[in-house]
mmCIF file of C-alpha atoms and ligand atoms in Angstrom:
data_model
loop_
_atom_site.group_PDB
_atom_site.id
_atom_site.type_symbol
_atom_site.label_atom_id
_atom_site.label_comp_id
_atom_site.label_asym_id
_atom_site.label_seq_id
_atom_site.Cartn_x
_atom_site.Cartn_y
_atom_site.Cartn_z
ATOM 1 C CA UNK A 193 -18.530 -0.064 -11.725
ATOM 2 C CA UNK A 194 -18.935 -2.926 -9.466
ATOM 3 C CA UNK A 195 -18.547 -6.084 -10.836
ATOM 4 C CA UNK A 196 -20.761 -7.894 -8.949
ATOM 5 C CA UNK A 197 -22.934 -7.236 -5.360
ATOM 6 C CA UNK A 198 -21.701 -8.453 -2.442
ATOM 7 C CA UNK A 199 -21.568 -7.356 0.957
ATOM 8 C CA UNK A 200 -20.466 -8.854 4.731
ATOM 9 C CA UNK A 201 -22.174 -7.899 7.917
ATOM 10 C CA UNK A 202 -21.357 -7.882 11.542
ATOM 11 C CA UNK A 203 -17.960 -7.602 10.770
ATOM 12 C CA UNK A 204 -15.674 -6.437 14.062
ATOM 13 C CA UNK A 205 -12.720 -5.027 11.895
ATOM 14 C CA UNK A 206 -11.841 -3.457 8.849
ATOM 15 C CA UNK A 207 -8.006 -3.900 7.628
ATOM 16 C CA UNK A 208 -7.359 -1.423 4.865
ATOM 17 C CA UNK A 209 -3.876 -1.571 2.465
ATOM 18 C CA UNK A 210 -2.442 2.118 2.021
ATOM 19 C CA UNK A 211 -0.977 2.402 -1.299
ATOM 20 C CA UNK A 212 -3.116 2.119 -3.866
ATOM 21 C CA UNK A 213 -5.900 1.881 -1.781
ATOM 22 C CA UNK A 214 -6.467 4.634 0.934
ATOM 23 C CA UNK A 215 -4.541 6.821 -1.879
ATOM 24 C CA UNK A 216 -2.745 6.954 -5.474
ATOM 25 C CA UNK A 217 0.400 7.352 -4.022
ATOM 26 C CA UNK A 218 2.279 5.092 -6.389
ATOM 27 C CA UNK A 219 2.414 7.449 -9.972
ATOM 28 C CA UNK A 220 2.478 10.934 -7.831
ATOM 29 C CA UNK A 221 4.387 10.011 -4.717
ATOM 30 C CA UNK A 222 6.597 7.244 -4.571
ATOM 31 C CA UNK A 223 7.631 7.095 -8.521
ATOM 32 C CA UNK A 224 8.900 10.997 -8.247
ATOM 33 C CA UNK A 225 10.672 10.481 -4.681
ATOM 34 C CA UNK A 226 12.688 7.097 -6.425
ATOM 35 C CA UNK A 227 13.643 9.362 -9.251
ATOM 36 C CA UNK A 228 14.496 11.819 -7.083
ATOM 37 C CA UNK A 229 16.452 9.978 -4.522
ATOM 38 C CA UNK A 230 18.648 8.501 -7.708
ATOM 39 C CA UNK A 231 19.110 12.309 -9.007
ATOM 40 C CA UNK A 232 20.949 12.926 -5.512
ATOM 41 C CA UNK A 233 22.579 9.794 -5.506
ATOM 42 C CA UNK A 234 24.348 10.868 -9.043
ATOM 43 C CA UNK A 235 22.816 7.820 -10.482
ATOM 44 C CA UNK A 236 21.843 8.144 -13.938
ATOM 45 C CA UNK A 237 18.415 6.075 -13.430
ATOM 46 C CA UNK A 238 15.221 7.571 -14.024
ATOM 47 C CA UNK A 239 11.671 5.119 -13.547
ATOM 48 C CA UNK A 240 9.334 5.930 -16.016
ATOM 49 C CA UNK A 241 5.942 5.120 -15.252
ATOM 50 C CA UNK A 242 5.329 2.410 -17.323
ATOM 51 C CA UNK A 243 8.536 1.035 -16.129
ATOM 52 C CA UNK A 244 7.651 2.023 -12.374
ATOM 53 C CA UNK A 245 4.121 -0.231 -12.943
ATOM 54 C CA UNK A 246 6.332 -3.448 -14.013
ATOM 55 C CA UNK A 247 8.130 -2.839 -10.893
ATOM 56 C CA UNK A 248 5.165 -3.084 -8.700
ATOM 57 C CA UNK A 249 5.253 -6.538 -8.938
ATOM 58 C CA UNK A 250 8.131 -6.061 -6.601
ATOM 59 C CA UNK A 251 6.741 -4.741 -3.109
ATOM 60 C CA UNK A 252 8.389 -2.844 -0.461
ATOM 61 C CA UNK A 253 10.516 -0.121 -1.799
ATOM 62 C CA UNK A 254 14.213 -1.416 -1.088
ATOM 63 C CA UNK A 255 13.484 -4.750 -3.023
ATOM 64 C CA UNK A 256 12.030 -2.857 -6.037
ATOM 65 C CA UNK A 257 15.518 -1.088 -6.134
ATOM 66 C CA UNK A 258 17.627 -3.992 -5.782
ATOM 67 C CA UNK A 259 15.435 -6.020 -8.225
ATOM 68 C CA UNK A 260 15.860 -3.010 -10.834
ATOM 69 C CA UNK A 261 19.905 -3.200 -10.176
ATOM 70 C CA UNK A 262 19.917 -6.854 -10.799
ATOM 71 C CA UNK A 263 17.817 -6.678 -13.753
ATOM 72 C CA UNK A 264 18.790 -3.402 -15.395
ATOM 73 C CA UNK A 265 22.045 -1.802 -13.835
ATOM 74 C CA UNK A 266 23.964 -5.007 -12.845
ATOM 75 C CA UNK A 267 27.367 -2.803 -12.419
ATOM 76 C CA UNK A 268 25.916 -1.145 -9.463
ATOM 77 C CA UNK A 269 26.052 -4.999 -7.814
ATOM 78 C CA UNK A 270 29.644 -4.327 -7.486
ATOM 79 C CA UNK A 271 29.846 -1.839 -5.748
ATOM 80 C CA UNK A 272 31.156 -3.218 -2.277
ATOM 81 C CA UNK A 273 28.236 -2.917 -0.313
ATOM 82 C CA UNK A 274 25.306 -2.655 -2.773
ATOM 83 C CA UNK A 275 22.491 -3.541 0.255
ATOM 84 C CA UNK A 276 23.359 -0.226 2.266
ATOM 85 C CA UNK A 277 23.759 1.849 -0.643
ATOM 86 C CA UNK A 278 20.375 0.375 -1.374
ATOM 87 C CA UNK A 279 19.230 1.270 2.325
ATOM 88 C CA UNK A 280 20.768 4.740 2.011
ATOM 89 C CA UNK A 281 18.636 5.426 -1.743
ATOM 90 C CA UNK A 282 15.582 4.132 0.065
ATOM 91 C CA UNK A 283 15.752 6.282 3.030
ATOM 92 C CA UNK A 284 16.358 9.092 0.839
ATOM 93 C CA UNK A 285 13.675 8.289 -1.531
ATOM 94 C CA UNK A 286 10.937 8.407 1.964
ATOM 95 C CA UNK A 287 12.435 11.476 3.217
ATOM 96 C CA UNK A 288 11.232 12.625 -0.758
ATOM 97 C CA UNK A 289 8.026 10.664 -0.517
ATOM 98 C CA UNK A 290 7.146 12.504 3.120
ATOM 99 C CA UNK A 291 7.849 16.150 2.149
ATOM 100 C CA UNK A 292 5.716 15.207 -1.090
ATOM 101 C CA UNK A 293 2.617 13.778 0.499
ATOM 102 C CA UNK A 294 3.229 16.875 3.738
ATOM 103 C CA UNK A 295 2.808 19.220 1.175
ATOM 104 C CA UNK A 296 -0.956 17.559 -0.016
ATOM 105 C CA UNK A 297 -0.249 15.891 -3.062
ATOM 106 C CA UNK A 298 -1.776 12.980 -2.454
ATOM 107 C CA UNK A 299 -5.782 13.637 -1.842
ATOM 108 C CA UNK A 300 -7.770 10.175 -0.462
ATOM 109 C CA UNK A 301 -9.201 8.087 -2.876
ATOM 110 C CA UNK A 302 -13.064 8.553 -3.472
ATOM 111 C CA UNK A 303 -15.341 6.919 -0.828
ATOM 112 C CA UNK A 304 -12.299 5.995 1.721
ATOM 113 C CA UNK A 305 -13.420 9.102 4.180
ATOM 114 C CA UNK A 306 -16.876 7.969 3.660
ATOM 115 C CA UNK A 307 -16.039 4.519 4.512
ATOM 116 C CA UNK A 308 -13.975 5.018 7.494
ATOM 117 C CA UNK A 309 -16.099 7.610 9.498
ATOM 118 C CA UNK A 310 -19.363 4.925 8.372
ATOM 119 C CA UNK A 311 -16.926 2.531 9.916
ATOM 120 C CA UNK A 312 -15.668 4.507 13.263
ATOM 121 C CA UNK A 313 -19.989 5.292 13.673
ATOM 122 C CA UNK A 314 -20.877 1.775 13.435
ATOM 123 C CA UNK A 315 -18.298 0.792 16.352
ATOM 124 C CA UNK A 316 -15.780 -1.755 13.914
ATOM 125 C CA UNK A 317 -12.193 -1.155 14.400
ATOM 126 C CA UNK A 318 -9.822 0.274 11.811
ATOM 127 C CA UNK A 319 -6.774 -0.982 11.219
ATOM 128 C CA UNK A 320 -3.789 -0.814 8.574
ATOM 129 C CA UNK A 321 -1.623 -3.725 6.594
ATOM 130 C CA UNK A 322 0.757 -2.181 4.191
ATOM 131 C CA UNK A 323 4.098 -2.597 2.706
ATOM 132 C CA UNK A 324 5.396 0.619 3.016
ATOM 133 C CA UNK A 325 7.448 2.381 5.255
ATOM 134 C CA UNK A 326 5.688 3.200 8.481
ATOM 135 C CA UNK A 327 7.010 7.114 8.228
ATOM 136 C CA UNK A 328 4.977 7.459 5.221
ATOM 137 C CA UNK A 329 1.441 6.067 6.556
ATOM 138 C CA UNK A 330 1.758 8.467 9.421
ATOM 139 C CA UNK A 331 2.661 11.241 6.542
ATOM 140 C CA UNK A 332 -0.451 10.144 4.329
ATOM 141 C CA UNK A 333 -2.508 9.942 7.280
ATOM 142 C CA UNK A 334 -1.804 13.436 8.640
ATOM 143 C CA UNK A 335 -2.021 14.917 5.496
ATOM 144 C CA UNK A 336 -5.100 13.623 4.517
ATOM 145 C CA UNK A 337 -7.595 13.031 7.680
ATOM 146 C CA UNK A 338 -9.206 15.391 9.914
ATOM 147 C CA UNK A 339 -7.042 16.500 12.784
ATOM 148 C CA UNK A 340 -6.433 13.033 14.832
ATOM 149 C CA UNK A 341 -7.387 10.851 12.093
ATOM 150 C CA UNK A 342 -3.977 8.685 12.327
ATOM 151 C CA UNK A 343 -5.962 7.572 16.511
ATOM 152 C CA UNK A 344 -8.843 6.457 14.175
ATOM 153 C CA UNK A 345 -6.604 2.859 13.499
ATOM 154 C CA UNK A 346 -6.355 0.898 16.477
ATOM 155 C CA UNK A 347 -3.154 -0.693 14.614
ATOM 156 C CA UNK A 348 -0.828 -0.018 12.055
ATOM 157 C CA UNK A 349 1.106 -3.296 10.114
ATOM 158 C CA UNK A 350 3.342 -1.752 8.033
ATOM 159 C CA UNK A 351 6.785 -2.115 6.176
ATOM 160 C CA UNK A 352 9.724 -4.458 8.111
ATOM 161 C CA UNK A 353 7.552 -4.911 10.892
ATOM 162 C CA UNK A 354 7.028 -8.259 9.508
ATOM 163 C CA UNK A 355 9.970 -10.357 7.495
ATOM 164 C CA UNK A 356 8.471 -11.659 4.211
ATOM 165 C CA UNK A 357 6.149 -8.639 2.794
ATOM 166 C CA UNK A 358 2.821 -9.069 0.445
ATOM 167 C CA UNK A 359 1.948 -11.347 -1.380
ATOM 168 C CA UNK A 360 3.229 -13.183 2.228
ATOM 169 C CA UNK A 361 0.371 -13.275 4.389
ATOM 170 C CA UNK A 362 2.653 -11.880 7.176
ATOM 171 C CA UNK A 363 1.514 -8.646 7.734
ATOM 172 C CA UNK A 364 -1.893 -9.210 8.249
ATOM 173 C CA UNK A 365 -1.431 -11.813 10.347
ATOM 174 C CA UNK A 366 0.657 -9.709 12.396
ATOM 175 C CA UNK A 367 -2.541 -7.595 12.459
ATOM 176 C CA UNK A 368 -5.028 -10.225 12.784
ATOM 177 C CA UNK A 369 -2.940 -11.112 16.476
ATOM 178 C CA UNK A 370 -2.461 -7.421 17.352
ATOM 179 C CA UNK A 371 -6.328 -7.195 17.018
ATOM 180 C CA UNK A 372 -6.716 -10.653 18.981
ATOM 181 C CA UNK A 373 -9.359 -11.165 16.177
ATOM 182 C CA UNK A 374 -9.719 -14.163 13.817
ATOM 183 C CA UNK A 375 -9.872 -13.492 10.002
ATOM 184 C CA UNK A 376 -13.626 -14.596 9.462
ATOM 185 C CA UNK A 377 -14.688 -11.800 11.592
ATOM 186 C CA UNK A 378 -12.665 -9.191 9.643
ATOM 187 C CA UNK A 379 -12.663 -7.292 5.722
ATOM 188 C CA UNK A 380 -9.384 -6.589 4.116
ATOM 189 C CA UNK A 381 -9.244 -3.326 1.529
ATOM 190 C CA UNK A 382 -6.528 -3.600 -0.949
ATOM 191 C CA UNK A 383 -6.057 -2.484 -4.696
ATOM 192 C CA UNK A 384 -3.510 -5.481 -5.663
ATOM 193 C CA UNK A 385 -3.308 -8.594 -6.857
ATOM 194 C CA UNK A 386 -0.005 -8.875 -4.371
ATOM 195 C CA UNK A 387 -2.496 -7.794 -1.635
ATOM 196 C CA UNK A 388 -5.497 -9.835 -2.531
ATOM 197 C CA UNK A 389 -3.015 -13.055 -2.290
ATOM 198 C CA UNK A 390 -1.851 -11.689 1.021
ATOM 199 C CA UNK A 391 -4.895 -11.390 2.179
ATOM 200 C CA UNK A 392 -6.615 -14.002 1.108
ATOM 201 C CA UNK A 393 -3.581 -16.075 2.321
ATOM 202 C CA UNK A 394 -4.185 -14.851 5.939
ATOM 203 C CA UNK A 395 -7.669 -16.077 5.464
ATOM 204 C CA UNK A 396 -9.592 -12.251 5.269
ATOM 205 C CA UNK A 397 -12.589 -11.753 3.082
ATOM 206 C CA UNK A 398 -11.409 -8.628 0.741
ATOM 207 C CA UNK A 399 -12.918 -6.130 -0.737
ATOM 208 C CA UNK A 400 -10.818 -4.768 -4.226
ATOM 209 C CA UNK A 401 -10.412 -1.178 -5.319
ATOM 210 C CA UNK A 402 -8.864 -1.466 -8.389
ATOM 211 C CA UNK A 403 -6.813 1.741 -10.120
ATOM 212 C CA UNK A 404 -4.801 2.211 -13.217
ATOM 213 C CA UNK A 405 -1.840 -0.044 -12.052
ATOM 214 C CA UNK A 406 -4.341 -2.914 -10.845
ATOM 215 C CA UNK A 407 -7.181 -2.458 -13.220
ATOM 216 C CA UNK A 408 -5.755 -5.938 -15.643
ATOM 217 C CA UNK A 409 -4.928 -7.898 -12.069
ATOM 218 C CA UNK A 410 -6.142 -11.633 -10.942
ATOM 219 C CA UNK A 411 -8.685 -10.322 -8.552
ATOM 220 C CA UNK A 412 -10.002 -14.201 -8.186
ATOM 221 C CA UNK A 413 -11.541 -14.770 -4.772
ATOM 222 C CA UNK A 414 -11.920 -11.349 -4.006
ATOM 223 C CA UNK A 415 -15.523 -10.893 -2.364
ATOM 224 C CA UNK A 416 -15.686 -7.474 -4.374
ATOM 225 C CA UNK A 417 -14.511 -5.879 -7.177
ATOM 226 C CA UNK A 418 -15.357 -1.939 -7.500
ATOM 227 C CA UNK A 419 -13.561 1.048 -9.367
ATOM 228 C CA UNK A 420 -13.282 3.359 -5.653
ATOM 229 C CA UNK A 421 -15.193 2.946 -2.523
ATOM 230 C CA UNK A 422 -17.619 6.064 -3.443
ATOM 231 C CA UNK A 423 -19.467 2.970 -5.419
ATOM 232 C CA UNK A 424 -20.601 0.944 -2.562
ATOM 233 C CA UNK A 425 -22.704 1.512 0.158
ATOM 234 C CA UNK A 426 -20.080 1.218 3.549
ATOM 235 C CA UNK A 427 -23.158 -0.503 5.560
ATOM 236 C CA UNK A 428 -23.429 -3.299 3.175
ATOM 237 C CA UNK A 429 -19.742 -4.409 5.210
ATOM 238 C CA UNK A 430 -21.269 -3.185 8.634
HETATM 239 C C1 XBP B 118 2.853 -0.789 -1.781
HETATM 240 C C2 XBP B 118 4.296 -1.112 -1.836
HETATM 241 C C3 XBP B 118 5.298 -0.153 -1.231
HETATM 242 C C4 XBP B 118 5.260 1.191 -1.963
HETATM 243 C C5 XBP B 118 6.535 1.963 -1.747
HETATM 244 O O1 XBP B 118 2.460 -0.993 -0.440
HETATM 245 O O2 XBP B 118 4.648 -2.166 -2.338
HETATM 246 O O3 XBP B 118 6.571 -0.743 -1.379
HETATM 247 O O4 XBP B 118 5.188 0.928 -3.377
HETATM 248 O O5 XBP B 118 6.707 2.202 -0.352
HETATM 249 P P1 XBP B 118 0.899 -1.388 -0.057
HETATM 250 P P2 XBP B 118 8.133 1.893 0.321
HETATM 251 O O6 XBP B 118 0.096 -1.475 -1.350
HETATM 252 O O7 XBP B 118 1.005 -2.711 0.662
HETATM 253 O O8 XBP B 118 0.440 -0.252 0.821
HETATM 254 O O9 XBP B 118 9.198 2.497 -0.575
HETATM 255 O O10 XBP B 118 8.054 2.538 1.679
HETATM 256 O O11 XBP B 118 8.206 0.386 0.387
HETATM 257 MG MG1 MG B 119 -1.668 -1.445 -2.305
#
């Protein structure tokens, strides 16, 4: 259901967030391949998914570990180099997340295919801003697209490209220059409160998909707020 009209024209770019937004990744993909990484590691710690949705509020994958060490398995902080062993569980945990999404797990989110070949028609330029690991938007994309849908985004923001991730604006200003376009002239896609401030931030008009971990979120500012992208009409942002 939208929650109210409202559209952009003659925009040159459209910047679209992955998780959450191009996909549900979060509850099928990435909660499994953390629980799943700790299994291997011998680590007694299993993320349910209510537990896994307070930890959003942490992005990029290696934080959200450390911040659940500090706040519920302190011991493992003394371990004498907690950071790599952190590294180490989050490069297992996308080698998880990649066979997952390889095998079609993850389907696109209603409306995104719709949106991105109205998009390619109409001559804007895709790109992608996202927190996660670069390995896994090539995965998602490769899974989920027609064959060469990954050449579809001129360019792809995503994980430690940038040092401070969402809600920083970092990332899609990183885009914004890789583009050699200016905000005003581009539409941001995300699903987050974490990526509506990062947007917003970097001065992009967004459009919001919420989904069961965002529904409740601060969408303030947002120029849209809609369910998926199968409720709006893609030429409304054209
Ligand atoms: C969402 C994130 C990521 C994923 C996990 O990214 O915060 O950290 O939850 O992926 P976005 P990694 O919504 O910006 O796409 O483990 O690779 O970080
Ligand atoms: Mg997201």
């Amino acid at each position: 259901m939208a929650f109210y009209s409202g559209g952009m024209k003659n925009t040159l770019a459209w910047i679209f967030d992955v998780d959450g937004t191009l996909a549900d990744t979060e509850k099928d993909g990435h909660l499994p391949a953390f629980n799943a990484a700790f299994e291997s590691f011998g680590l007694n710690w299993q993320w349910s998914p209510e537990l896994y949705g307070e930890l959003l509020a942490v992005t990029g994958g290696k934080e959200r570990i450390a911040f659940y060490a500090e706040r519920y398995a302190p011991d493992i902080l003394k371990h004498p180099d907690s950071a790599s062993l952190f590294k180490a569980l989050h490069e297992e945990k996308t080698k998880c997340y990649i066979q997952k999404v390889a095998e079609g797990a993850i389907p696109l989110r209603p409306g995104v295919l719709k949106m991105l070949e109205t998009g390619r028609a109409a001559g804007i330029r895709l790109a992608i801003a996202t927190t996660t690991t670069p390995e896994n938007v090539t995965a998602l994309l490769k899974a989920s697209l027609p064959e060469g849908g990954i050449d579809w985004f001129e360019v792809v923001g995503a994980g430690d490209i940038v040092p401070n991730k969402k809600p920083a604006p970092d990332i899609y200003l990183w885009v914004l220059d890789q583009l050699g376009l200016e905000p005003a002239a581009c539409l941001a896609i995300e699903d987050s409160e974490n990526g509506l401030k990062s947007s917003l931030a970097a001065g992009l008009p967004t459009l919001i998909t919420v989904n069961e971990y965002t529904r409740g979120q601060d969408f303030k500012g947002a120029l849209r707020v809609v369910d998926t992208l199968d409720s709006i009409n893609p030429q409304q942002f054209c």
